[in-house]
mmCIF file of C-alpha atoms and ligand atoms in Angstrom:
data_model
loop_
_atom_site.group_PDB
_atom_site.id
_atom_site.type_symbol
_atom_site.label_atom_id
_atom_site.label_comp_id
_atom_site.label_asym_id
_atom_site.label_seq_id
_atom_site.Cartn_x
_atom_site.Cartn_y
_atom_site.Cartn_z
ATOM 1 C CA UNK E 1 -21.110 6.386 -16.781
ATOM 2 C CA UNK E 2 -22.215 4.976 -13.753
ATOM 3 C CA UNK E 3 -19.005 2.122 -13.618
ATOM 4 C CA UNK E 4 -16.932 2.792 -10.876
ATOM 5 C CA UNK E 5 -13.504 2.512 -11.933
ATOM 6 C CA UNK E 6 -10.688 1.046 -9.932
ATOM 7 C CA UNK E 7 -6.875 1.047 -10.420
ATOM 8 C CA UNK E 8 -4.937 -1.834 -7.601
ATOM 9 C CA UNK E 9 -1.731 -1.173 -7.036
ATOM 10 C CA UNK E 10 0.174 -3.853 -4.955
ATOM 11 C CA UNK E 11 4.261 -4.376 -4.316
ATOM 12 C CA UNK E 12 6.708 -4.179 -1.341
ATOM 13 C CA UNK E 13 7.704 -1.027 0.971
ATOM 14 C CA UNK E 14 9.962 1.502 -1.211
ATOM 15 C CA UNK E 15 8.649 0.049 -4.608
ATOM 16 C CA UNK E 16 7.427 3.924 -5.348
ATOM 17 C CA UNK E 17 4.065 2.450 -5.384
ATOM 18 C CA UNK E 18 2.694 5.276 -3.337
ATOM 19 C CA UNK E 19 3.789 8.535 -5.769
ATOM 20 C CA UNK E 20 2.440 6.569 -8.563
ATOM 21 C CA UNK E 21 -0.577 5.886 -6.987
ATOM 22 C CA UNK E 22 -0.981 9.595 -6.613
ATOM 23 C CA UNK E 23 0.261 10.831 -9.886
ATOM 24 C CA UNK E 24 -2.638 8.032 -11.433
ATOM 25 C CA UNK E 25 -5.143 9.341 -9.044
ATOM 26 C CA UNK E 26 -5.091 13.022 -9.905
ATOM 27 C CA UNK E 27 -4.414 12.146 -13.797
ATOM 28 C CA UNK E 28 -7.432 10.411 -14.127
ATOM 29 C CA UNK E 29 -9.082 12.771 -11.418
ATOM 30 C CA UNK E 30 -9.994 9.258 -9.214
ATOM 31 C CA UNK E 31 -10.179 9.143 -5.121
ATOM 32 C CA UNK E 32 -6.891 7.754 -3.670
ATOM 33 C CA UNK E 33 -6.577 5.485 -0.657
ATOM 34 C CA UNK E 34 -3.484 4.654 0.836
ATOM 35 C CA UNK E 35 -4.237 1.250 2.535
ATOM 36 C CA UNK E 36 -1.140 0.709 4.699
ATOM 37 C CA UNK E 37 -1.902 4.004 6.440
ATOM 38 C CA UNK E 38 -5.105 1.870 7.796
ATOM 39 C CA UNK E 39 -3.019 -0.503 9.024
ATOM 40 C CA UNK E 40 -0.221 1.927 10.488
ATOM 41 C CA UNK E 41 -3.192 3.670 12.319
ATOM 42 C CA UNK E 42 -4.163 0.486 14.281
ATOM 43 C CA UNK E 43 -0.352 0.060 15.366
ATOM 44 C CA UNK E 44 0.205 3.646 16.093
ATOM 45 C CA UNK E 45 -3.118 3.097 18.395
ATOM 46 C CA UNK E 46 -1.574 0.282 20.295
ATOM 47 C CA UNK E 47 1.700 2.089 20.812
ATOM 48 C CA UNK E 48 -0.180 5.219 21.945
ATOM 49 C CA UNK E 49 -1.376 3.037 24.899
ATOM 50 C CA UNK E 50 1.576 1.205 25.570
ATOM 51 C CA UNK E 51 -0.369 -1.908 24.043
ATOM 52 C CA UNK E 52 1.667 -5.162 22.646
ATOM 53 C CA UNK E 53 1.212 -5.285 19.026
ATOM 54 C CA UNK E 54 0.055 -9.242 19.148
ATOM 55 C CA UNK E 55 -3.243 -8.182 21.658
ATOM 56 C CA UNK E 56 -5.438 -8.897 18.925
ATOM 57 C CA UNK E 57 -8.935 -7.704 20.568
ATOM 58 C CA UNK E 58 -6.820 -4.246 21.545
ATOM 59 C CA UNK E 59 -6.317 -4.225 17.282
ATOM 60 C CA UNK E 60 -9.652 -5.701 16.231
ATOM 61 C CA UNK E 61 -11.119 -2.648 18.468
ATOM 62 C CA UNK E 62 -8.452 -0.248 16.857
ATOM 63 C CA UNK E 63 -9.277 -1.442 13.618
ATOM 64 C CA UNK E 64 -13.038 -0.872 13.721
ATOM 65 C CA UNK E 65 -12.465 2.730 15.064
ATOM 66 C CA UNK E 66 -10.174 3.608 11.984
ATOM 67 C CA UNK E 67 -11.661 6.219 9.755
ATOM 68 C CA UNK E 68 -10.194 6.172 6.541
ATOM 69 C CA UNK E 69 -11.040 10.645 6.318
ATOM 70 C CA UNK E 70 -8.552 11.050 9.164
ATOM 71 C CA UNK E 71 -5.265 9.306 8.165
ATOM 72 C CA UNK E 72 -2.906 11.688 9.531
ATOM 73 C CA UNK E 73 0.295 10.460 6.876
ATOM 74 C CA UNK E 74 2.644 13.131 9.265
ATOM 75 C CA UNK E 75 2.308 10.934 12.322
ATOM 76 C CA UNK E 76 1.739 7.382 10.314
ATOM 77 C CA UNK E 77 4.915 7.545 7.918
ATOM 78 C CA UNK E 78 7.257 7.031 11.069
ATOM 79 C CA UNK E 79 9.333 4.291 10.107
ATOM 80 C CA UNK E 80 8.833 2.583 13.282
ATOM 81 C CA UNK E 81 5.014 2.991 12.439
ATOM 82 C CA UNK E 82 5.504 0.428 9.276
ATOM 83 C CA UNK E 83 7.042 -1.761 11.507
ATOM 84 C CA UNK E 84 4.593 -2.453 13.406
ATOM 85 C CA UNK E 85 1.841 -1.927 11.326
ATOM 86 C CA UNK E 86 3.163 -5.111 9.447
ATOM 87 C CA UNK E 87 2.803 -6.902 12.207
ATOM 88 C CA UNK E 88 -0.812 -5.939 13.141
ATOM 89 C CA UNK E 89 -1.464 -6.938 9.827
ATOM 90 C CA UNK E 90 -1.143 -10.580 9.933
ATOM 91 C CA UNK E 91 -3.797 -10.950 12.083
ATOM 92 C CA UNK E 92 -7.019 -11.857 9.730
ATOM 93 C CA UNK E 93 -9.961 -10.397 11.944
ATOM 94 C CA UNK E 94 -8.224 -7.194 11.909
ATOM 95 C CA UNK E 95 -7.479 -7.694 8.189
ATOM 96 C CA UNK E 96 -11.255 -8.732 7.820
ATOM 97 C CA UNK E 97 -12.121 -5.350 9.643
ATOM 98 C CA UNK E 98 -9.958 -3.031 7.471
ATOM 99 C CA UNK E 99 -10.724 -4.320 3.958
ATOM 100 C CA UNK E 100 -14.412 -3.899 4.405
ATOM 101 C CA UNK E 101 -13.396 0.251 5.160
ATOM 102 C CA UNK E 102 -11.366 -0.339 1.916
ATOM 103 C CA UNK E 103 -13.909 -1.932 -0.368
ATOM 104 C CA UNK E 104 -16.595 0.632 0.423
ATOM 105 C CA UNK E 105 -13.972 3.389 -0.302
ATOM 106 C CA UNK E 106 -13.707 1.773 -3.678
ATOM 107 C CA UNK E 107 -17.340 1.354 -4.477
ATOM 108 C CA UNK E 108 -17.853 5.235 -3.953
ATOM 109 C CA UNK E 109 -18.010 7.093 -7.425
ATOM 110 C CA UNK E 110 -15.857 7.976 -9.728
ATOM 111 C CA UNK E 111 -13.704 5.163 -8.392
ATOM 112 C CA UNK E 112 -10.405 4.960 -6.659
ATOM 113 C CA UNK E 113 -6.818 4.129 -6.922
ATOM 114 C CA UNK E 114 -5.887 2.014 -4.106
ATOM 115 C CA UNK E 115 -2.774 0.924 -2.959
ATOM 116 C CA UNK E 116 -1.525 -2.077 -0.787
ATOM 117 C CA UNK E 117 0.054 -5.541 -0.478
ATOM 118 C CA UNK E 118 -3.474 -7.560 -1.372
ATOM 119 C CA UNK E 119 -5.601 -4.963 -3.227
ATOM 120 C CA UNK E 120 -5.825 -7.111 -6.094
ATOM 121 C CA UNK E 121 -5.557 -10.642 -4.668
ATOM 122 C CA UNK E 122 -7.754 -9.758 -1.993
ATOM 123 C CA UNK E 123 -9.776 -6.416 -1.634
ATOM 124 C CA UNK E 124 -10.364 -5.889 -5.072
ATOM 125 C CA UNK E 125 -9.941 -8.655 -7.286
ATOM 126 C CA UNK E 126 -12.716 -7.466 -9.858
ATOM 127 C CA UNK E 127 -10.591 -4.097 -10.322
ATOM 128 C CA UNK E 128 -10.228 -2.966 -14.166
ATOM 129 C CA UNK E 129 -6.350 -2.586 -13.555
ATOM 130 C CA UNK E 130 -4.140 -4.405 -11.451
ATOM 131 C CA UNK E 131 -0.602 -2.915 -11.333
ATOM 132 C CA UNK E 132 2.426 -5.038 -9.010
ATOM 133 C CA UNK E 133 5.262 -2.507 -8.387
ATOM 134 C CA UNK E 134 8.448 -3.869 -7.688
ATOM 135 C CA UNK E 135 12.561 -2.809 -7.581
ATOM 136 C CA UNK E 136 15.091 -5.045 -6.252
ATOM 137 C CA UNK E 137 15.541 -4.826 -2.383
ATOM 138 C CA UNK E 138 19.026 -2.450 -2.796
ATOM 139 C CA UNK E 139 17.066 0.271 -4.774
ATOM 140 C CA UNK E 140 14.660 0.085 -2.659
ATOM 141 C CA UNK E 141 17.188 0.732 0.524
ATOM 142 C CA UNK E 142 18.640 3.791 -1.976
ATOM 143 C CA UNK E 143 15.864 5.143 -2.182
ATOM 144 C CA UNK E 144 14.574 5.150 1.446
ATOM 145 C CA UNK E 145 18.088 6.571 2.423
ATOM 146 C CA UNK E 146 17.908 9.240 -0.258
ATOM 147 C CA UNK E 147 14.261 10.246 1.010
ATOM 148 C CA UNK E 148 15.979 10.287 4.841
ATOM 149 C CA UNK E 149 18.661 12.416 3.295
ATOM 150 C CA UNK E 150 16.724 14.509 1.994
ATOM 151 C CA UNK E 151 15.189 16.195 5.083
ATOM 152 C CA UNK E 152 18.387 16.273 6.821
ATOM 153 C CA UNK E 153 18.609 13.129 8.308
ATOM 154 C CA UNK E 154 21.414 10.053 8.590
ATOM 155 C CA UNK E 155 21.139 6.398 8.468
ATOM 156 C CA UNK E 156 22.819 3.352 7.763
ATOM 157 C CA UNK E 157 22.190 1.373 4.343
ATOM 158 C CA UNK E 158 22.703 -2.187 5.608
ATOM 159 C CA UNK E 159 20.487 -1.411 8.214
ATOM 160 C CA UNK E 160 18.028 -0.060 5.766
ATOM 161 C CA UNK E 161 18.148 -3.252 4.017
ATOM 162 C CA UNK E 162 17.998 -5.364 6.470
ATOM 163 C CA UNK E 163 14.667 -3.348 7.658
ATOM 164 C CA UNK E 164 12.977 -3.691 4.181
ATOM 165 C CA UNK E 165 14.399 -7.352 3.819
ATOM 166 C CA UNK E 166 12.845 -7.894 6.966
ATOM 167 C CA UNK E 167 9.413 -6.305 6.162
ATOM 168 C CA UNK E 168 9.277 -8.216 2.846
ATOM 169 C CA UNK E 169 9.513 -11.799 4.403
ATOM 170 C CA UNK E 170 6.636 -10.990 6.884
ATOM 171 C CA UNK E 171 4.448 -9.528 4.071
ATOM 172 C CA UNK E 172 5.291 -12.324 1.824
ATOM 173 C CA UNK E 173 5.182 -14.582 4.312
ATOM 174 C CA UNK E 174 2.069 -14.640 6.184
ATOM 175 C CA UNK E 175 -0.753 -17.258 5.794
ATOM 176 C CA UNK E 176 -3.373 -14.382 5.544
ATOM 177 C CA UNK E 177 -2.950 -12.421 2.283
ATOM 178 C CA UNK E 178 0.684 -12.390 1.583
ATOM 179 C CA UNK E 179 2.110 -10.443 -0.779
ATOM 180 C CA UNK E 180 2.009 -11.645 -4.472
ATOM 181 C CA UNK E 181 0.926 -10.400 -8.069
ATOM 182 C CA UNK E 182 -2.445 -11.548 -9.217
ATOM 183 C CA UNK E 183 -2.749 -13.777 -11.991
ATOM 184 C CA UNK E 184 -3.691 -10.672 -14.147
ATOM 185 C CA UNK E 185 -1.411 -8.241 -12.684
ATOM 186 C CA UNK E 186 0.864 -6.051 -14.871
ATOM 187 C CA UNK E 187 4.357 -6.613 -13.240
ATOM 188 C CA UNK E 188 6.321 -3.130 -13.485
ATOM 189 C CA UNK E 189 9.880 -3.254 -12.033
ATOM 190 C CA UNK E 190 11.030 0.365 -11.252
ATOM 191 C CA UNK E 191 15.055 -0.840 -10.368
ATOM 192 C CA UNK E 192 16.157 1.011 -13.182
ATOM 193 C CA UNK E 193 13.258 3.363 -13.567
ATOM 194 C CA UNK E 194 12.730 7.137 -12.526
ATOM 195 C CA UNK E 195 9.179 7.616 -11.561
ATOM 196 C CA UNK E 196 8.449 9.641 -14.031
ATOM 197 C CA UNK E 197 9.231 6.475 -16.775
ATOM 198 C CA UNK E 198 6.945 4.697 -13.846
ATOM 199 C CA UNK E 199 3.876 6.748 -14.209
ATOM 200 C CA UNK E 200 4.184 7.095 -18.022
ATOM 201 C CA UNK E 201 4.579 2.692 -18.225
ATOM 202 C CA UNK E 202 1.579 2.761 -16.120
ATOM 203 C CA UNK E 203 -0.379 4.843 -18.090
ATOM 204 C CA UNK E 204 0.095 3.380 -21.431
ATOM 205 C CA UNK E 205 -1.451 -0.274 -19.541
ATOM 206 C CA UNK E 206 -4.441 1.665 -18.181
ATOM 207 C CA UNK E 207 -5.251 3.988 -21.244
ATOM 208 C CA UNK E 208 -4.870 0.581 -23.417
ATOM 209 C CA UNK E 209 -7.197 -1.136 -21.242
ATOM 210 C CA UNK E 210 -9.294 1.729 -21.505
ATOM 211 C CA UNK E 211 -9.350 2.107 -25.498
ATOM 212 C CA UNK E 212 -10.006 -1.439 -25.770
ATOM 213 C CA UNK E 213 -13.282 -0.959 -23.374
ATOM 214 C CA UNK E 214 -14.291 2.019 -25.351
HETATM 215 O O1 C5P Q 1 2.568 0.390 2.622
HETATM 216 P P1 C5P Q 1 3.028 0.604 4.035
HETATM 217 O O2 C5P Q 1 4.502 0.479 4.217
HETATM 218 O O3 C5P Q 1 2.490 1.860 4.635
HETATM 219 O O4 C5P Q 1 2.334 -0.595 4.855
HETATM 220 C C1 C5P Q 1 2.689 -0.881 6.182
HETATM 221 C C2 C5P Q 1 2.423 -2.361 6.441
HETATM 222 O O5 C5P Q 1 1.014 -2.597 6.440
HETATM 223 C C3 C5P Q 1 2.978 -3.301 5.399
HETATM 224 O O6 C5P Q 1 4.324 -3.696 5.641
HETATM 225 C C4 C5P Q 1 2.023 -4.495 5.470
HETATM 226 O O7 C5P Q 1 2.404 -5.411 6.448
HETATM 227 C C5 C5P Q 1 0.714 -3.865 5.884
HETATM 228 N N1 C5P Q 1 -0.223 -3.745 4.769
HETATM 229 C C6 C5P Q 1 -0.968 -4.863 4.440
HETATM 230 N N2 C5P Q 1 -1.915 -4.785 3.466
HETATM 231 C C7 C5P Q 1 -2.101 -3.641 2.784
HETATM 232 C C8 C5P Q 1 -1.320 -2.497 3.079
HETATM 233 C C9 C5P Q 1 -0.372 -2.591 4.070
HETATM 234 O O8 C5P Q 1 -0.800 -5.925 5.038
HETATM 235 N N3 C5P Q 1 -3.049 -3.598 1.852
#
């Protein structure tokens, strides 16, 4: 088969969009990019040297030096990190830069499972599946203050929300690729859904698509 076989995944921070992505890739054994980790890289470049996030040639040279084999996730997750990576990324040269990394990723056989705010709309809109993830903003807070829990940690729900309320408007917001489902995207809202019930939704879509092809 020489198709090369892509699964978009788009939706806002603390959908669960990422663990899905990953439990998709390795079931149907296809490479997995992360694509806000490109875009956290070129912030966490800028804050390593002391750089304002809005000096756009600083990002656009950032950018080009990215290489999608060394996304170090330890040092990108920081929540400060997503911050600013979302607001490097309303700037379209930089965006321009970063999708072409993406779309090559794609194109390399088997395929890939990439996931984003525009993978669909934007870097991918020929991709055989199109998944939007979505939960209501206060599951989404939960959730990010279980996961801080977790390791030990303490912080403040309203301030959570606020964060990911925050984060939302400037991803939907921007002129340059907001955030939204494509036309053809299969909407799956995870408020009241364990990811396990996530990944097995998700795979009944995709293996449909795929007996249908077959
Ligand atoms: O998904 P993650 O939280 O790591 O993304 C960080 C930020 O990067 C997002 O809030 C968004 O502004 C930006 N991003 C984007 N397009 C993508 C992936 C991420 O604009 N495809």
């Amino acid at each position: 088969m020489t198709h090369v076989f892509t699964i978009a995944i788009d939706g806002p921070a603390g959908a669960g969009k990422g663990t899905l992505a990953r439990r998709l890739a390795d079931h149907y054994r296809l490479n997995l990019l992360d694509t806000g980790l490109t875009y956290r890289a070129v912030a966490y470049a800028l804050i390593q040297h002391a750089l304002p996030l809005d000096n756009v040639s600083a990002a656009e040279t950032a950018a080009r030096q990215v290489d999608l084999a060394k996304l170090d996730r330890t040092v990108l997750s920081a929540h400060a990190v997503g911050e600013a990576a979302s607001k490097v990324a309303v700037y379209p040269t930089v965006r321009r830069i970063l999708v072409e990394k993406q779309r090559d990723f794609a194109k390399t056989p088997p395929g890939a499972v990439l996931d984003g705010r525009d993978i669909g709309t934007v870097v991918c809109p020929d991709a055989d599946i199109k998944l939007y993830v979505t939960a209501s903003a206060e599951v989404r807070a939960q959730r990010r203050l279980a996961e801080i829990e977790s390791i030990g940690g303490t912080a403040d729900f309203t301030e959570i929300l606020a964060d990911i309320m925050r984060r939302d408007e400037r991803d939907m917001g921007r002129a340059d690729s907001p955030l939204k489902p494509a036309a053809d995207a299969h909407l799956l809202d995870t408020s009241e859904m364990a990811i396990e019930a996530a990944f097995l939704a998700a795979m009944a879509i995709i293996d449909d698509v795929l007996a249908k092809r077959d």
